[in-house]
Amino acid sequence: MSYLDLQAMAAWENPALTGNFASIRASIQAHEYLRASLLILPCCLFYPILEEGIFRGMLFEAFLRTNRSRFLSIILVSGLFALMHLTSRLEVLPVLDLFLLGLVLSWLTLRSASLIPAVVLHSAFNAMAVAVQARLF
């Protein structure tokens, strides 16, 4: 996967870049729940599965095999995860938040030897972010 692929995925995933938050809010206010679900599902289900498969599944395992340092592997994968979400506005705080989330997701994957806990937490994190950004409560 190239840098451009990662950037395209980040742009596609980030509802703020596509105006999906306003669309979600408008759909819910108009009681168009199917449309709202189709806007929310990718962010809260599909992307966490995809990202955890890439970052905690493929990259984390590859780093563990090559350098055998759990600590370094967690740091590297968490850093890449955070940087992938960097927007063109270069905001530092969201990247730091996502780095911390990446640390927790990597630790969960290491402790459980499964991607499922990381996917569940990632999905919950994204659902909360969508709810806040779309001003659903």
PDB file of C-alpha atoms in Angstrom:
ATOM      1  CA  MET A   1       0.000   0.000   0.000  1.00  0.00           C
ATOM      2  CA  SER A   2       1.510   3.309  -1.042  1.00  0.00           C
ATOM      3  CA  TYR A   3       1.466   6.638   0.734  1.00  0.00           C
ATOM      4  CA  LEU A   4      -1.086   7.913  -1.780  1.00  0.00           C
ATOM      5  CA  ASP A   5      -3.323   4.926  -1.061  1.00  0.00           C
ATOM      6  CA  LEU A   6      -3.176   5.729   2.646  1.00  0.00           C
ATOM      7  CA  GLN A   7      -3.911   9.408   2.002  1.00  0.00           C
ATOM      8  CA  ALA A   8      -6.842   8.531  -0.245  1.00  0.00           C
ATOM      9  CA  MET A   9      -8.184   6.161   2.401  1.00  0.00           C
ATOM     10  CA  ALA A  10      -7.849   8.854   5.073  1.00  0.00           C
ATOM     11  CA  ALA A  11      -9.645  11.410   2.903  1.00  0.00           C
ATOM     12  CA  TRP A  12     -12.392   8.910   2.075  1.00  0.00           C
ATOM     13  CA  GLU A  13     -12.784   7.942   5.712  1.00  0.00           C
ATOM     14  CA  ASN A  14     -12.787  11.422   7.178  1.00  0.00           C
ATOM     15  CA  PRO A  15     -16.407  12.602   7.073  1.00  0.00           C
ATOM     16  CA  ALA A  16     -15.293  16.169   7.862  1.00  0.00           C
ATOM     17  CA  LEU A  17     -13.588  16.274   4.470  1.00  0.00           C
ATOM     18  CA  THR A  18     -16.685  15.125   2.611  1.00  0.00           C
ATOM     19  CA  GLY A  19     -19.380  16.917   4.583  1.00  0.00           C
ATOM     20  CA  ASN A  20     -20.931  13.671   5.788  1.00  0.00           C
ATOM     21  CA  PHE A  21     -21.464  14.932   9.336  1.00  0.00           C
ATOM     22  CA  ALA A  22     -23.986  17.508   8.143  1.00  0.00           C
ATOM     23  CA  SER A  23     -25.594  14.861   5.931  1.00  0.00           C
ATOM     24  CA  ILE A  24     -25.877  12.463   8.872  1.00  0.00           C
ATOM     25  CA  ARG A  25     -27.479  15.117  11.073  1.00  0.00           C
ATOM     26  CA  ALA A  26     -29.884  16.176   8.292  1.00  0.00           C
ATOM     27  CA  SER A  27     -30.849  12.562   7.560  1.00  0.00           C
ATOM     28  CA  ILE A  28     -31.615  11.833  11.202  1.00  0.00           C
ATOM     29  CA  GLN A  29     -33.594  15.054  11.619  1.00  0.00           C
ATOM     30  CA  ALA A  30     -35.624  14.134   8.518  1.00  0.00           C
ATOM     31  CA  HIS A  31     -36.150  10.600   9.892  1.00  0.00           C
ATOM     32  CA  GLU A  32     -34.236   9.125   6.944  1.00  0.00           C
ATOM     33  CA  TYR A  33     -32.630   6.439   9.082  1.00  0.00           C
ATOM     34  CA  LEU A  34     -31.597   4.153   6.228  1.00  0.00           C
ATOM     35  CA  ARG A  35     -29.666   6.985   4.576  1.00  0.00           C
ATOM     36  CA  ALA A  36     -28.096   7.952   7.916  1.00  0.00           C
ATOM     37  CA  SER A  37     -27.107   4.318   8.499  1.00  0.00           C
ATOM     38  CA  LEU A  38     -25.458   4.144   5.088  1.00  0.00           C
ATOM     39  CA  LEU A  39     -23.416   7.220   5.993  1.00  0.00           C
ATOM     40  CA  ILE A  40     -22.525   6.000   9.494  1.00  0.00           C
ATOM     41  CA  LEU A  41     -21.765   2.316   8.796  1.00  0.00           C
ATOM     42  CA  PRO A  42     -18.525   2.840   6.878  1.00  0.00           C
ATOM     43  CA  CYS A  43     -17.044   5.028   9.595  1.00  0.00           C
ATOM     44  CA  CYS A  44     -18.213   2.900  12.503  1.00  0.00           C
ATOM     45  CA  LEU A  45     -17.847  -0.600  11.109  1.00  0.00           C
ATOM     46  CA  PHE A  46     -16.090  -0.986   7.773  1.00  0.00           C
ATOM     47  CA  TYR A  47     -13.144   1.353   8.383  1.00  0.00           C
ATOM     48  CA  PRO A  48     -12.321  -0.024  11.848  1.00  0.00           C
ATOM     49  CA  ILE A  49     -12.252  -3.554  10.402  1.00  0.00           C
ATOM     50  CA  LEU A  50     -10.094  -2.425   7.470  1.00  0.00           C
ATOM     51  CA  GLU A  51      -7.726  -0.309   9.559  1.00  0.00           C
ATOM     52  CA  GLU A  52      -7.285  -2.899  12.291  1.00  0.00           C
ATOM     53  CA  GLY A  53      -6.591  -5.529   9.653  1.00  0.00           C
ATOM     54  CA  ILE A  54      -3.913  -3.310   8.138  1.00  0.00           C
ATOM     55  CA  PHE A  55      -2.342  -1.751  11.226  1.00  0.00           C
ATOM     56  CA  ARG A  56      -2.751  -4.330  13.999  1.00  0.00           C
ATOM     57  CA  GLY A  57      -3.067  -7.333  11.698  1.00  0.00           C
ATOM     58  CA  MET A  58      -0.470  -6.943   8.951  1.00  0.00           C
ATOM     59  CA  LEU A  59       1.899  -4.140  10.041  1.00  0.00           C
ATOM     60  CA  PHE A  60       2.044  -4.945  13.758  1.00  0.00           C
ATOM     61  CA  GLU A  61       2.699  -8.614  13.066  1.00  0.00           C
ATOM     62  CA  ALA A  62       5.362  -7.716  10.480  1.00  0.00           C
ATOM     63  CA  PHE A  63       7.107  -5.354  12.915  1.00  0.00           C
ATOM     64  CA  LEU A  64       7.001  -7.987  15.664  1.00  0.00           C
ATOM     65  CA  ARG A  65       8.587 -10.544  13.338  1.00  0.00           C
ATOM     66  CA  THR A  66      11.328  -8.241  12.069  1.00  0.00           C
ATOM     67  CA  ASN A  67      12.473  -6.398  15.186  1.00  0.00           C
ATOM     68  CA  ARG A  68      11.009  -8.611  17.924  1.00  0.00           C
ATOM     69  CA  SER A  69      10.498  -5.605  20.203  1.00  0.00           C
ATOM     70  CA  ARG A  70       6.918  -5.340  21.381  1.00  0.00           C
ATOM     71  CA  PHE A  71       7.432  -1.796  22.640  1.00  0.00           C
ATOM     72  CA  LEU A  72       8.983  -0.537  19.392  1.00  0.00           C
ATOM     73  CA  SER A  73       6.350  -2.330  17.310  1.00  0.00           C
ATOM     74  CA  ILE A  74       3.536  -0.713  19.298  1.00  0.00           C
ATOM     75  CA  ILE A  75       5.131   2.743  18.957  1.00  0.00           C
ATOM     76  CA  LEU A  76       5.754   2.386  15.204  1.00  0.00           C
ATOM     77  CA  VAL A  77       2.290   1.075  14.355  1.00  0.00           C
ATOM     78  CA  SER A  78       0.594   3.658  16.566  1.00  0.00           C
ATOM     79  CA  GLY A  79       2.599   6.434  14.925  1.00  0.00           C
ATOM     80  CA  LEU A  80       1.705   5.238  11.437  1.00  0.00           C
ATOM     81  CA  PHE A  81      -1.940   4.901  12.455  1.00  0.00           C
ATOM     82  CA  ALA A  82      -2.002   8.486  13.764  1.00  0.00           C
ATOM     83  CA  LEU A  83      -0.167   9.909  10.746  1.00  0.00           C
ATOM     84  CA  MET A  84      -2.549   8.186   8.353  1.00  0.00           C
ATOM     85  CA  HIS A  85      -5.356  10.250   9.875  1.00  0.00           C
ATOM     86  CA  LEU A  86      -3.474  13.537   9.483  1.00  0.00           C
ATOM     87  CA  THR A  87      -5.496  16.047   7.491  1.00  0.00           C
ATOM     88  CA  SER A  88      -4.247  18.881   5.329  1.00  0.00           C
ATOM     89  CA  ARG A  89      -4.788  21.286   8.246  1.00  0.00           C
ATOM     90  CA  LEU A  90      -1.935  19.587  10.136  1.00  0.00           C
ATOM     91  CA  GLU A  91      -3.733  19.647  13.480  1.00  0.00           C
ATOM     92  CA  VAL A  92      -1.498  18.142  16.155  1.00  0.00           C
ATOM     93  CA  LEU A  93      -3.971  17.343  18.962  1.00  0.00           C
ATOM     94  CA  PRO A  94      -6.161  14.938  16.970  1.00  0.00           C
ATOM     95  CA  VAL A  95      -3.018  13.145  15.813  1.00  0.00           C
ATOM     96  CA  LEU A  96      -1.832  12.823  19.424  1.00  0.00           C
ATOM     97  CA  ASP A  97      -5.258  11.500  20.435  1.00  0.00           C
ATOM     98  CA  LEU A  98      -5.117   8.935  17.643  1.00  0.00           C
ATOM     99  CA  PHE A  99      -1.565   7.987  18.598  1.00  0.00           C
ATOM    100  CA  LEU A 100      -2.812   7.240  22.125  1.00  0.00           C
ATOM    101  CA  LEU A 101      -5.747   5.301  20.684  1.00  0.00           C
ATOM    102  CA  GLY A 102      -3.265   3.383  18.520  1.00  0.00           C
ATOM    103  CA  LEU A 103      -1.233   2.500  21.624  1.00  0.00           C
ATOM    104  CA  VAL A 104      -4.334   1.120  23.347  1.00  0.00           C
ATOM    105  CA  LEU A 105      -5.489  -0.770  20.241  1.00  0.00           C
ATOM    106  CA  SER A 106      -2.032  -2.311  19.786  1.00  0.00           C
ATOM    107  CA  TRP A 107      -1.851  -3.278  23.454  1.00  0.00           C
ATOM    108  CA  LEU A 108      -5.322  -4.863  23.250  1.00  0.00           C
ATOM    109  CA  THR A 109      -4.283  -6.841  20.187  1.00  0.00           C
ATOM    110  CA  LEU A 110      -1.090  -8.008  21.859  1.00  0.00           C
ATOM    111  CA  ARG A 111      -2.814  -8.999  25.124  1.00  0.00           C
ATOM    112  CA  SER A 112      -5.790 -10.739  23.518  1.00  0.00           C
ATOM    113  CA  ALA A 113      -3.970 -12.244  20.508  1.00  0.00           C
ATOM    114  CA  SER A 114      -7.045 -11.186  18.517  1.00  0.00           C
ATOM    115  CA  LEU A 115      -8.136  -8.215  16.422  1.00  0.00           C
ATOM    116  CA  ILE A 116     -11.704  -8.369  17.725  1.00  0.00           C
ATOM    117  CA  PRO A 117     -11.211  -6.246  20.885  1.00  0.00           C
ATOM    118  CA  ALA A 118      -9.352  -3.609  18.857  1.00  0.00           C
ATOM    119  CA  VAL A 119     -12.085  -3.542  16.200  1.00  0.00           C
ATOM    120  CA  VAL A 120     -14.787  -3.174  18.871  1.00  0.00           C
ATOM    121  CA  LEU A 121     -12.969  -0.318  20.630  1.00  0.00           C
ATOM    122  CA  HIS A 122     -12.092   1.370  17.324  1.00  0.00           C
ATOM    123  CA  SER A 123     -15.750   1.127  16.245  1.00  0.00           C
ATOM    124  CA  ALA A 124     -16.919   2.615  19.543  1.00  0.00           C
ATOM    125  CA  PHE A 125     -14.377   5.436  19.252  1.00  0.00           C
ATOM    126  CA  ASN A 126     -15.516   6.233  15.705  1.00  0.00           C
ATOM    127  CA  ALA A 127     -19.195   6.062  16.713  1.00  0.00           C
ATOM    128  CA  MET A 128     -18.570   8.564  19.490  1.00  0.00           C
ATOM    129  CA  ALA A 129     -16.632  10.823  17.112  1.00  0.00           C
ATOM    130  CA  VAL A 130     -19.483  10.706  14.581  1.00  0.00           C
ATOM    131  CA  ALA A 131     -22.052  11.459  17.283  1.00  0.00           C
ATOM    132  CA  VAL A 132     -20.061  14.448  18.543  1.00  0.00           C
ATOM    133  CA  GLN A 133     -19.179  15.814  15.099  1.00  0.00           C
ATOM    134  CA  ALA A 134     -22.724  15.379  13.776  1.00  0.00           C
ATOM    135  CA  ARG A 135     -24.039  16.964  16.993  1.00  0.00           C
ATOM    136  CA  LEU A 136     -26.355  14.053  17.620  1.00  0.00           C
ATOM    137  CA  PHE A 137     -26.531  14.771  21.337  1.00  0.00           C
TER     138      PHE A 137
END
